[in-house]
PDB file of C-alpha atoms in Angstrom:
ATOM      1  CA  MET A   1      -9.676  27.780 -19.757  1.00  0.00           C
ATOM      2  CA  THR A   2      -9.990  27.809 -15.964  1.00  0.00           C
ATOM      3  CA  PHE A   3      -8.626  25.161 -13.616  1.00  0.00           C
ATOM      4  CA  ARG A   4      -8.997  24.737  -9.864  1.00  0.00           C
ATOM      5  CA  ALA A   5      -6.925  21.572  -9.365  1.00  0.00           C
ATOM      6  CA  VAL A   6      -4.313  19.385 -11.042  1.00  0.00           C
ATOM      7  CA  LEU A   7      -3.961  15.615 -11.102  1.00  0.00           C
ATOM      8  CA  PHE A   8      -0.784  13.876 -12.186  1.00  0.00           C
ATOM      9  CA  ASP A   9       0.299  10.450 -13.274  1.00  0.00           C
ATOM     10  CA  LEU A  10       3.244   9.310 -11.123  1.00  0.00           C
ATOM     11  CA  ASP A  11       5.826   7.256 -13.063  1.00  0.00           C
ATOM     12  CA  GLY A  12       7.268   9.242 -15.939  1.00  0.00           C
ATOM     13  CA  THR A  13       5.299  12.382 -15.101  1.00  0.00           C
ATOM     14  CA  LEU A  14       6.014  13.525 -11.549  1.00  0.00           C
ATOM     15  CA  ALA A  15       8.855  11.165 -10.712  1.00  0.00           C
ATOM     16  CA  ASP A  16      11.689   9.408 -12.501  1.00  0.00           C
ATOM     17  CA  THR A  17      11.065   6.002 -10.957  1.00  0.00           C
ATOM     18  CA  ALA A  18      12.927   4.085 -13.670  1.00  0.00           C
ATOM     19  CA  PRO A  19      16.184   3.423 -11.748  1.00  0.00           C
ATOM     20  CA  ASP A  20      14.443   1.619  -8.880  1.00  0.00           C
ATOM     21  CA  LEU A  21      12.068  -0.299 -11.154  1.00  0.00           C
ATOM     22  CA  ILE A  22      14.918  -1.398 -13.401  1.00  0.00           C
ATOM     23  CA  ALA A  23      16.923  -2.499 -10.365  1.00  0.00           C
ATOM     24  CA  ALA A  24      13.990  -4.714  -9.345  1.00  0.00           C
ATOM     25  CA  VAL A  25      13.801  -6.254 -12.825  1.00  0.00           C
ATOM     26  CA  ASN A  26      17.519  -6.954 -12.793  1.00  0.00           C
ATOM     27  CA  ARG A  27      17.233  -8.542  -9.363  1.00  0.00           C
ATOM     28  CA  ILE A  28      14.718 -11.047 -10.758  1.00  0.00           C
ATOM     29  CA  LEU A  29      16.976 -11.645 -13.767  1.00  0.00           C
ATOM     30  CA  ALA A  30      19.858 -12.395 -11.402  1.00  0.00           C
ATOM     31  CA  GLU A  31      17.699 -14.797  -9.385  1.00  0.00           C
ATOM     32  CA  GLU A  32      16.962 -16.599 -12.647  1.00  0.00           C
ATOM     33  CA  SER A  33      20.696 -16.702 -13.521  1.00  0.00           C
ATOM     34  CA  ARG A  34      20.250 -14.281 -16.401  1.00  0.00           C
ATOM     35  CA  PRO A  35      22.414 -11.248 -17.192  1.00  0.00           C
ATOM     36  CA  PRO A  36      21.142  -7.767 -16.307  1.00  0.00           C
ATOM     37  CA  LEU A  37      19.639  -5.466 -18.902  1.00  0.00           C
ATOM     38  CA  PRO A  38      20.875  -1.907 -19.428  1.00  0.00           C
ATOM     39  CA  GLU A  39      18.632   0.987 -18.488  1.00  0.00           C
ATOM     40  CA  SER A  40      18.208   1.878 -22.154  1.00  0.00           C
ATOM     41  CA  ALA A  41      16.424  -1.438 -22.800  1.00  0.00           C
ATOM     42  CA  LEU A  42      13.830  -0.947 -20.069  1.00  0.00           C
ATOM     43  CA  ARG A  43      13.400   2.778 -19.441  1.00  0.00           C
ATOM     44  CA  PRO A  44      11.020   3.421 -22.392  1.00  0.00           C
ATOM     45  CA  LEU A  45       8.611   0.816 -20.975  1.00  0.00           C
ATOM     46  CA  VAL A  46       8.368   2.012 -17.382  1.00  0.00           C
ATOM     47  CA  SER A  47       5.008   3.760 -17.829  1.00  0.00           C
ATOM     48  CA  LYS A  48       3.569   0.542 -19.282  1.00  0.00           C
ATOM     49  CA  GLY A  49       3.882  -1.260 -15.949  1.00  0.00           C
ATOM     50  CA  GLY A  50       5.512  -4.331 -14.476  1.00  0.00           C
ATOM     51  CA  ARG A  51       4.189  -6.828 -17.007  1.00  0.00           C
ATOM     52  CA  ALA A  52       5.656  -4.804 -19.880  1.00  0.00           C
ATOM     53  CA  LEU A  53       9.040  -4.647 -18.143  1.00  0.00           C
ATOM     54  CA  LEU A  54       9.020  -8.390 -17.530  1.00  0.00           C
ATOM     55  CA  ALA A  55       7.952  -9.043 -21.120  1.00  0.00           C
ATOM     56  CA  ARG A  56      11.063  -7.239 -22.306  1.00  0.00           C
ATOM     57  CA  ALA A  57      13.336  -8.882 -19.731  1.00  0.00           C
ATOM     58  CA  PHE A  58      11.966 -12.404 -20.304  1.00  0.00           C
ATOM     59  CA  ALA A  59      11.023 -12.127 -23.965  1.00  0.00           C
ATOM     60  CA  ASP A  60      11.629 -15.841 -24.518  1.00  0.00           C
ATOM     61  CA  LEU A  61       8.908 -16.827 -22.063  1.00  0.00           C
ATOM     62  CA  SER A  62       5.192 -16.929 -22.778  1.00  0.00           C
ATOM     63  CA  GLU A  63       2.847 -14.508 -21.054  1.00  0.00           C
ATOM     64  CA  GLU A  64       1.597 -17.380 -18.905  1.00  0.00           C
ATOM     65  CA  ALA A  65       5.119 -18.364 -17.889  1.00  0.00           C
ATOM     66  CA  ARG A  66       5.998 -14.766 -16.991  1.00  0.00           C
ATOM     67  CA  GLU A  67       2.985 -14.198 -14.749  1.00  0.00           C
ATOM     68  CA  PRO A  68       4.506 -15.880 -11.634  1.00  0.00           C
ATOM     69  CA  LEU A  69       7.428 -13.449 -11.928  1.00  0.00           C
ATOM     70  CA  LEU A  70       5.183 -10.421 -11.374  1.00  0.00           C
ATOM     71  CA  PRO A  71       4.651 -10.809  -7.598  1.00  0.00           C
ATOM     72  CA  ARG A  72       8.370 -11.470  -7.174  1.00  0.00           C
ATOM     73  CA  PHE A  73       9.170  -8.304  -9.133  1.00  0.00           C
ATOM     74  CA  LEU A  74       6.695  -6.241  -7.088  1.00  0.00           C
ATOM     75  CA  ALA A  75       8.122  -7.605  -3.841  1.00  0.00           C
ATOM     76  CA  ALA A  76      11.663  -6.743  -4.929  1.00  0.00           C
ATOM     77  CA  TYR A  77      10.566  -3.255  -5.901  1.00  0.00           C
ATOM     78  CA  ALA A  78       8.690  -2.762  -2.631  1.00  0.00           C
ATOM     79  CA  GLU A  79      11.908  -3.382  -0.712  1.00  0.00           C
ATOM     80  CA  ALA A  80      13.682  -0.456  -2.435  1.00  0.00           C
ATOM     81  CA  LEU A  81      11.140   1.778  -4.133  1.00  0.00           C
ATOM     82  CA  ALA A  82      12.444   5.233  -3.336  1.00  0.00           C
ATOM     83  CA  VAL A  83      16.210   4.760  -3.370  1.00  0.00           C
ATOM     84  CA  HIS A  84      17.126   6.447  -6.647  1.00  0.00           C
ATOM     85  CA  THR A  85      13.696   7.840  -7.554  1.00  0.00           C
ATOM     86  CA  ARG A  86      13.668  11.614  -7.957  1.00  0.00           C
ATOM     87  CA  PRO A  87      11.249  14.279  -9.174  1.00  0.00           C
ATOM     88  CA  PHE A  88      11.799  15.209 -12.792  1.00  0.00           C
ATOM     89  CA  GLU A  89      13.577  18.492 -13.403  1.00  0.00           C
ATOM     90  CA  GLY A  90      11.265  21.430 -12.800  1.00  0.00           C
ATOM     91  CA  ILE A  91       8.569  19.415 -11.004  1.00  0.00           C
ATOM     92  CA  GLU A  92       9.191  20.898  -7.563  1.00  0.00           C
ATOM     93  CA  LEU A  93       8.896  24.412  -8.965  1.00  0.00           C
ATOM     94  CA  LEU A  94       5.730  23.439 -10.841  1.00  0.00           C
ATOM     95  CA  LEU A  95       4.172  21.997  -7.684  1.00  0.00           C
ATOM     96  CA  ALA A  96       5.142  25.096  -5.717  1.00  0.00           C
ATOM     97  CA  ASP A  97       3.444  27.253  -8.349  1.00  0.00           C
ATOM     98  CA  ILE A  98       0.289  25.159  -8.168  1.00  0.00           C
ATOM     99  CA  GLU A  99       0.257  25.398  -4.381  1.00  0.00           C
ATOM    100  CA  ALA A 100       0.840  29.155  -4.537  1.00  0.00           C
ATOM    101  CA  ARG A 101      -2.404  29.401  -6.525  1.00  0.00           C
ATOM    102  CA  ALA A 102      -4.138  27.505  -3.686  1.00  0.00           C
ATOM    103  CA  TRP A 103      -5.012  24.708  -6.106  1.00  0.00           C
ATOM    104  CA  PRO A 104      -5.028  21.209  -4.613  1.00  0.00           C
ATOM    105  CA  TRP A 105      -3.122  18.557  -6.528  1.00  0.00           C
ATOM    106  CA  GLY A 106      -3.103  14.788  -6.449  1.00  0.00           C
ATOM    107  CA  ILE A 107      -1.997  11.610  -8.179  1.00  0.00           C
ATOM    108  CA  VAL A 108      -3.750   8.969 -10.259  1.00  0.00           C
ATOM    109  CA  THR A 109      -1.454   6.091 -11.167  1.00  0.00           C
ATOM    110  CA  ASN A 110      -1.777   2.504 -12.356  1.00  0.00           C
ATOM    111  CA  LYS A 111       0.947   1.553  -9.857  1.00  0.00           C
ATOM    112  CA  PRO A 112      -0.534  -0.455  -6.957  1.00  0.00           C
ATOM    113  CA  GLU A 113      -1.701   1.984  -4.308  1.00  0.00           C
ATOM    114  CA  GLY A 114       0.575   0.639  -1.578  1.00  0.00           C
ATOM    115  CA  LEU A 115       3.660   1.079  -3.736  1.00  0.00           C
ATOM    116  CA  ALA A 116       2.548   4.540  -4.825  1.00  0.00           C
ATOM    117  CA  VAL A 117       2.094   5.580  -1.200  1.00  0.00           C
ATOM    118  CA  GLY A 118       5.677   4.499  -0.523  1.00  0.00           C
ATOM    119  CA  VAL A 119       7.075   6.429  -3.466  1.00  0.00           C
ATOM    120  CA  VAL A 120       5.141   9.564  -2.546  1.00  0.00           C
ATOM    121  CA  ALA A 121       6.348   9.292   1.061  1.00  0.00           C
ATOM    122  CA  GLY A 122       9.929   8.832  -0.124  1.00  0.00           C
ATOM    123  CA  LEU A 123       9.665  12.029  -2.143  1.00  0.00           C
ATOM    124  CA  GLY A 124       8.253  13.958   0.820  1.00  0.00           C
ATOM    125  CA  TRP A 125       4.879  14.599  -0.801  1.00  0.00           C
ATOM    126  CA  SER A 126       2.555  12.687   1.528  1.00  0.00           C
ATOM    127  CA  THR A 127       0.966  15.778   3.048  1.00  0.00           C
ATOM    128  CA  ARG A 128       1.186  17.891  -0.085  1.00  0.00           C
ATOM    129  CA  SER A 129      -0.662  15.489  -2.386  1.00  0.00           C
ATOM    130  CA  LYS A 130      -4.364  15.734  -1.526  1.00  0.00           C
ATOM    131  CA  ALA A 131      -5.462  12.619  -3.421  1.00  0.00           C
ATOM    132  CA  LEU A 132      -3.809   9.350  -4.375  1.00  0.00           C
ATOM    133  CA  VAL A 133      -5.621   6.756  -6.461  1.00  0.00           C
ATOM    134  CA  GLY A 134      -3.674   3.637  -7.407  1.00  0.00           C
ATOM    135  CA  GLY A 135      -4.174   0.949  -9.983  1.00  0.00           C
ATOM    136  CA  ASP A 136      -5.893  -1.313  -7.458  1.00  0.00           C
ATOM    137  CA  THR A 137      -7.869   1.331  -5.545  1.00  0.00           C
ATOM    138  CA  LEU A 138     -10.903   0.603  -7.739  1.00  0.00           C
ATOM    139  CA  PRO A 139     -11.867  -2.466  -9.795  1.00  0.00           C
ATOM    140  CA  VAL A 140     -10.817  -0.522 -12.927  1.00  0.00           C
ATOM    141  CA  ARG A 141      -7.711   1.466 -13.810  1.00  0.00           C
ATOM    142  CA  LYS A 142      -6.687   3.956 -16.495  1.00  0.00           C
ATOM    143  CA  PRO A 143      -7.693   4.389 -19.284  1.00  0.00           C
ATOM    144  CA  ALA A 144     -11.034   4.015 -17.503  1.00  0.00           C
ATOM    145  CA  PRO A 145     -12.226   7.405 -16.215  1.00  0.00           C
ATOM    146  CA  GLU A 146     -13.360   6.258 -12.762  1.00  0.00           C
ATOM    147  CA  PRO A 147      -9.962   6.672 -11.028  1.00  0.00           C
ATOM    148  CA  LEU A 148      -9.784  10.273 -12.264  1.00  0.00           C
ATOM    149  CA  TRP A 149     -13.324  10.968 -11.120  1.00  0.00           C
ATOM    150  CA  LEU A 150     -12.555   9.551  -7.680  1.00  0.00           C
ATOM    151  CA  ALA A 151      -9.436  11.688  -7.328  1.00  0.00           C
ATOM    152  CA  ALA A 152     -11.281  14.823  -8.458  1.00  0.00           C
ATOM    153  CA  SER A 153     -13.952  14.167  -5.836  1.00  0.00           C
ATOM    154  CA  HIS A 154     -11.215  13.919  -3.193  1.00  0.00           C
ATOM    155  CA  LEU A 155      -9.951  17.321  -4.343  1.00  0.00           C
ATOM    156  CA  GLY A 156     -13.452  18.731  -4.217  1.00  0.00           C
ATOM    157  CA  VAL A 157     -13.617  19.862  -7.842  1.00  0.00           C
ATOM    158  CA  PRO A 158     -15.692  18.776 -10.854  1.00  0.00           C
ATOM    159  CA  PRO A 159     -13.786  16.928 -13.592  1.00  0.00           C
ATOM    160  CA  GLU A 160     -13.961  19.813 -16.048  1.00  0.00           C
ATOM    161  CA  ALA A 161     -12.122  22.060 -13.564  1.00  0.00           C
ATOM    162  CA  CYS A 162      -9.341  19.523 -13.002  1.00  0.00           C
ATOM    163  CA  LEU A 163      -6.314  19.205 -15.284  1.00  0.00           C
ATOM    164  CA  TYR A 164      -4.787  15.752 -15.759  1.00  0.00           C
ATOM    165  CA  VAL A 165      -1.116  15.362 -16.664  1.00  0.00           C
ATOM    166  CA  GLY A 166       0.425  12.137 -17.969  1.00  0.00           C
ATOM    167  CA  ASP A 167       3.145  10.683 -20.182  1.00  0.00           C
ATOM    168  CA  ASP A 168       1.277   7.710 -21.667  1.00  0.00           C
ATOM    169  CA  ALA A 169      -1.499   7.436 -24.237  1.00  0.00           C
ATOM    170  CA  ARG A 170      -3.690   5.794 -21.579  1.00  0.00           C
ATOM    171  CA  ASP A 171      -3.429   8.954 -19.483  1.00  0.00           C
ATOM    172  CA  ILE A 172      -4.786  11.173 -22.214  1.00  0.00           C
ATOM    173  CA  GLU A 173      -7.457   8.607 -23.101  1.00  0.00           C
ATOM    174  CA  ALA A 174      -8.544   8.499 -19.453  1.00  0.00           C
ATOM    175  CA  ALA A 175      -8.678  12.298 -19.237  1.00  0.00           C
ATOM    176  CA  LYS A 176     -10.861  12.485 -22.342  1.00  0.00           C
ATOM    177  CA  ALA A 177     -13.194   9.815 -20.965  1.00  0.00           C
ATOM    178  CA  ALA A 178     -13.380  11.682 -17.646  1.00  0.00           C
ATOM    179  CA  GLY A 179     -14.137  15.032 -19.281  1.00  0.00           C
ATOM    180  CA  MET A 180     -10.888  16.559 -18.063  1.00  0.00           C
ATOM    181  CA  PRO A 181      -8.483  18.809 -19.976  1.00  0.00           C
ATOM    182  CA  SER A 182      -5.088  17.186 -20.261  1.00  0.00           C
ATOM    183  CA  VAL A 183      -1.356  17.746 -20.642  1.00  0.00           C
ATOM    184  CA  ALA A 184       0.855  15.279 -22.491  1.00  0.00           C
ATOM    185  CA  ALA A 185       4.108  15.164 -20.509  1.00  0.00           C
ATOM    186  CA  LEU A 186       6.643  14.827 -23.308  1.00  0.00           C
ATOM    187  CA  TRP A 187       9.454  14.450 -20.765  1.00  0.00           C
ATOM    188  CA  GLY A 188       8.229  10.998 -19.698  1.00  0.00           C
ATOM    189  CA  TYR A 189       8.782   7.412 -20.788  1.00  0.00           C
ATOM    190  CA  ARG A 190       7.830   6.176 -24.234  1.00  0.00           C
ATOM    191  CA  GLU A 191       9.064   3.945 -27.011  1.00  0.00           C
ATOM    192  CA  ALA A 192      10.527   5.351 -30.216  1.00  0.00           C
ATOM    193  CA  HIS A 193       7.453   4.510 -32.291  1.00  0.00           C
ATOM    194  CA  GLU A 194       5.048   6.405 -30.000  1.00  0.00           C
ATOM    195  CA  ASP A 195       3.934   9.883 -31.055  1.00  0.00           C
ATOM    196  CA  PRO A 196       2.454  11.718 -28.055  1.00  0.00           C
ATOM    197  CA  ARG A 197       1.509  14.668 -30.214  1.00  0.00           C
ATOM    198  CA  ALA A 198      -1.059  12.387 -31.868  1.00  0.00           C
ATOM    199  CA  TRP A 199      -2.786  11.585 -28.584  1.00  0.00           C
ATOM    200  CA  GLY A 200      -4.920  14.706 -28.737  1.00  0.00           C
ATOM    201  CA  ALA A 201      -4.102  16.228 -25.362  1.00  0.00           C
ATOM    202  CA  THR A 202      -5.260  19.745 -24.636  1.00  0.00           C
ATOM    203  CA  VAL A 203      -1.610  20.795 -24.712  1.00  0.00           C
ATOM    204  CA  ASP A 204       1.764  19.069 -25.176  1.00  0.00           C
ATOM    205  CA  CYS A 205       4.583  20.245 -22.893  1.00  0.00           C
ATOM    206  CA  VAL A 206       8.223  19.383 -23.486  1.00  0.00           C
ATOM    207  CA  ASP A 207       9.155  19.742 -19.818  1.00  0.00           C
ATOM    208  CA  ALA A 208       7.754  20.791 -16.451  1.00  0.00           C
ATOM    209  CA  GLU A 209       8.955  24.360 -16.937  1.00  0.00           C
ATOM    210  CA  ALA A 210       6.988  24.596 -20.201  1.00  0.00           C
ATOM    211  CA  MET A 211       3.900  23.397 -18.357  1.00  0.00           C
ATOM    212  CA  ARG A 212       4.487  25.942 -15.594  1.00  0.00           C
ATOM    213  CA  ARG A 213       4.655  28.725 -18.165  1.00  0.00           C
ATOM    214  CA  TRP A 214       1.541  27.431 -19.917  1.00  0.00           C
ATOM    215  CA  LEU A 215      -0.384  27.316 -16.657  1.00  0.00           C
ATOM    216  CA  GLY A 216       0.725  30.872 -15.952  1.00  0.00           C
ATOM    217  CA  GLY A 217      -1.088  31.995 -19.063  1.00  0.00           C
ATOM    218  CA  GLN A 218      -4.377  30.305 -18.163  1.00  0.00           C
ATOM    219  CA  GLY A 219      -5.443  32.618 -15.366  1.00  0.00           C
ATOM    220  CA  ALA A 220      -6.657  31.497 -11.970  1.00  0.00           C
TER     221      ALA A 220
END
């Protein structure tokens, strides 16, 4: 198997964004005179997006009643989106390895593009990442394949030569639909009932170091 580029999901794959997202949820809870939730209650849902986080935090409200909270949550997050966010362990070494191979890498996320740009800038990756496609860049988002195709075109490689890495079932579904090989990032966010080994990724990696070693065995 030969690759010439790598695309990553952002939340739960490249970066541990949970602390800042959870802080934004708890800010909205405080504004509504509700007690904060512990990280353990929200962290497994981070890769599912803002609506999933709000559904857990405001479980007593209907979906319709929760919808007005979403822009408030996004605004709160935008004010402090790279405060406690950090790359997952081993990610910087993995990225350095990819760059040493002269492979371009980029990001395809369902996070709104403007927020993703801010996170990437906060992590110091703005010039290193050669593509960034957000959840609102196109009319469709993952698991649709179009965001992955767009990012691959920005990297200048065909889909079959581009590896996609993600921690959610939608990531692997999108990679399959796009004709890309995939890595299931087992170090990411998921609920207890989810079994990433059943998603059918090309390979499952327990951490970024395992992925780095796997890539090392694939040739250039």
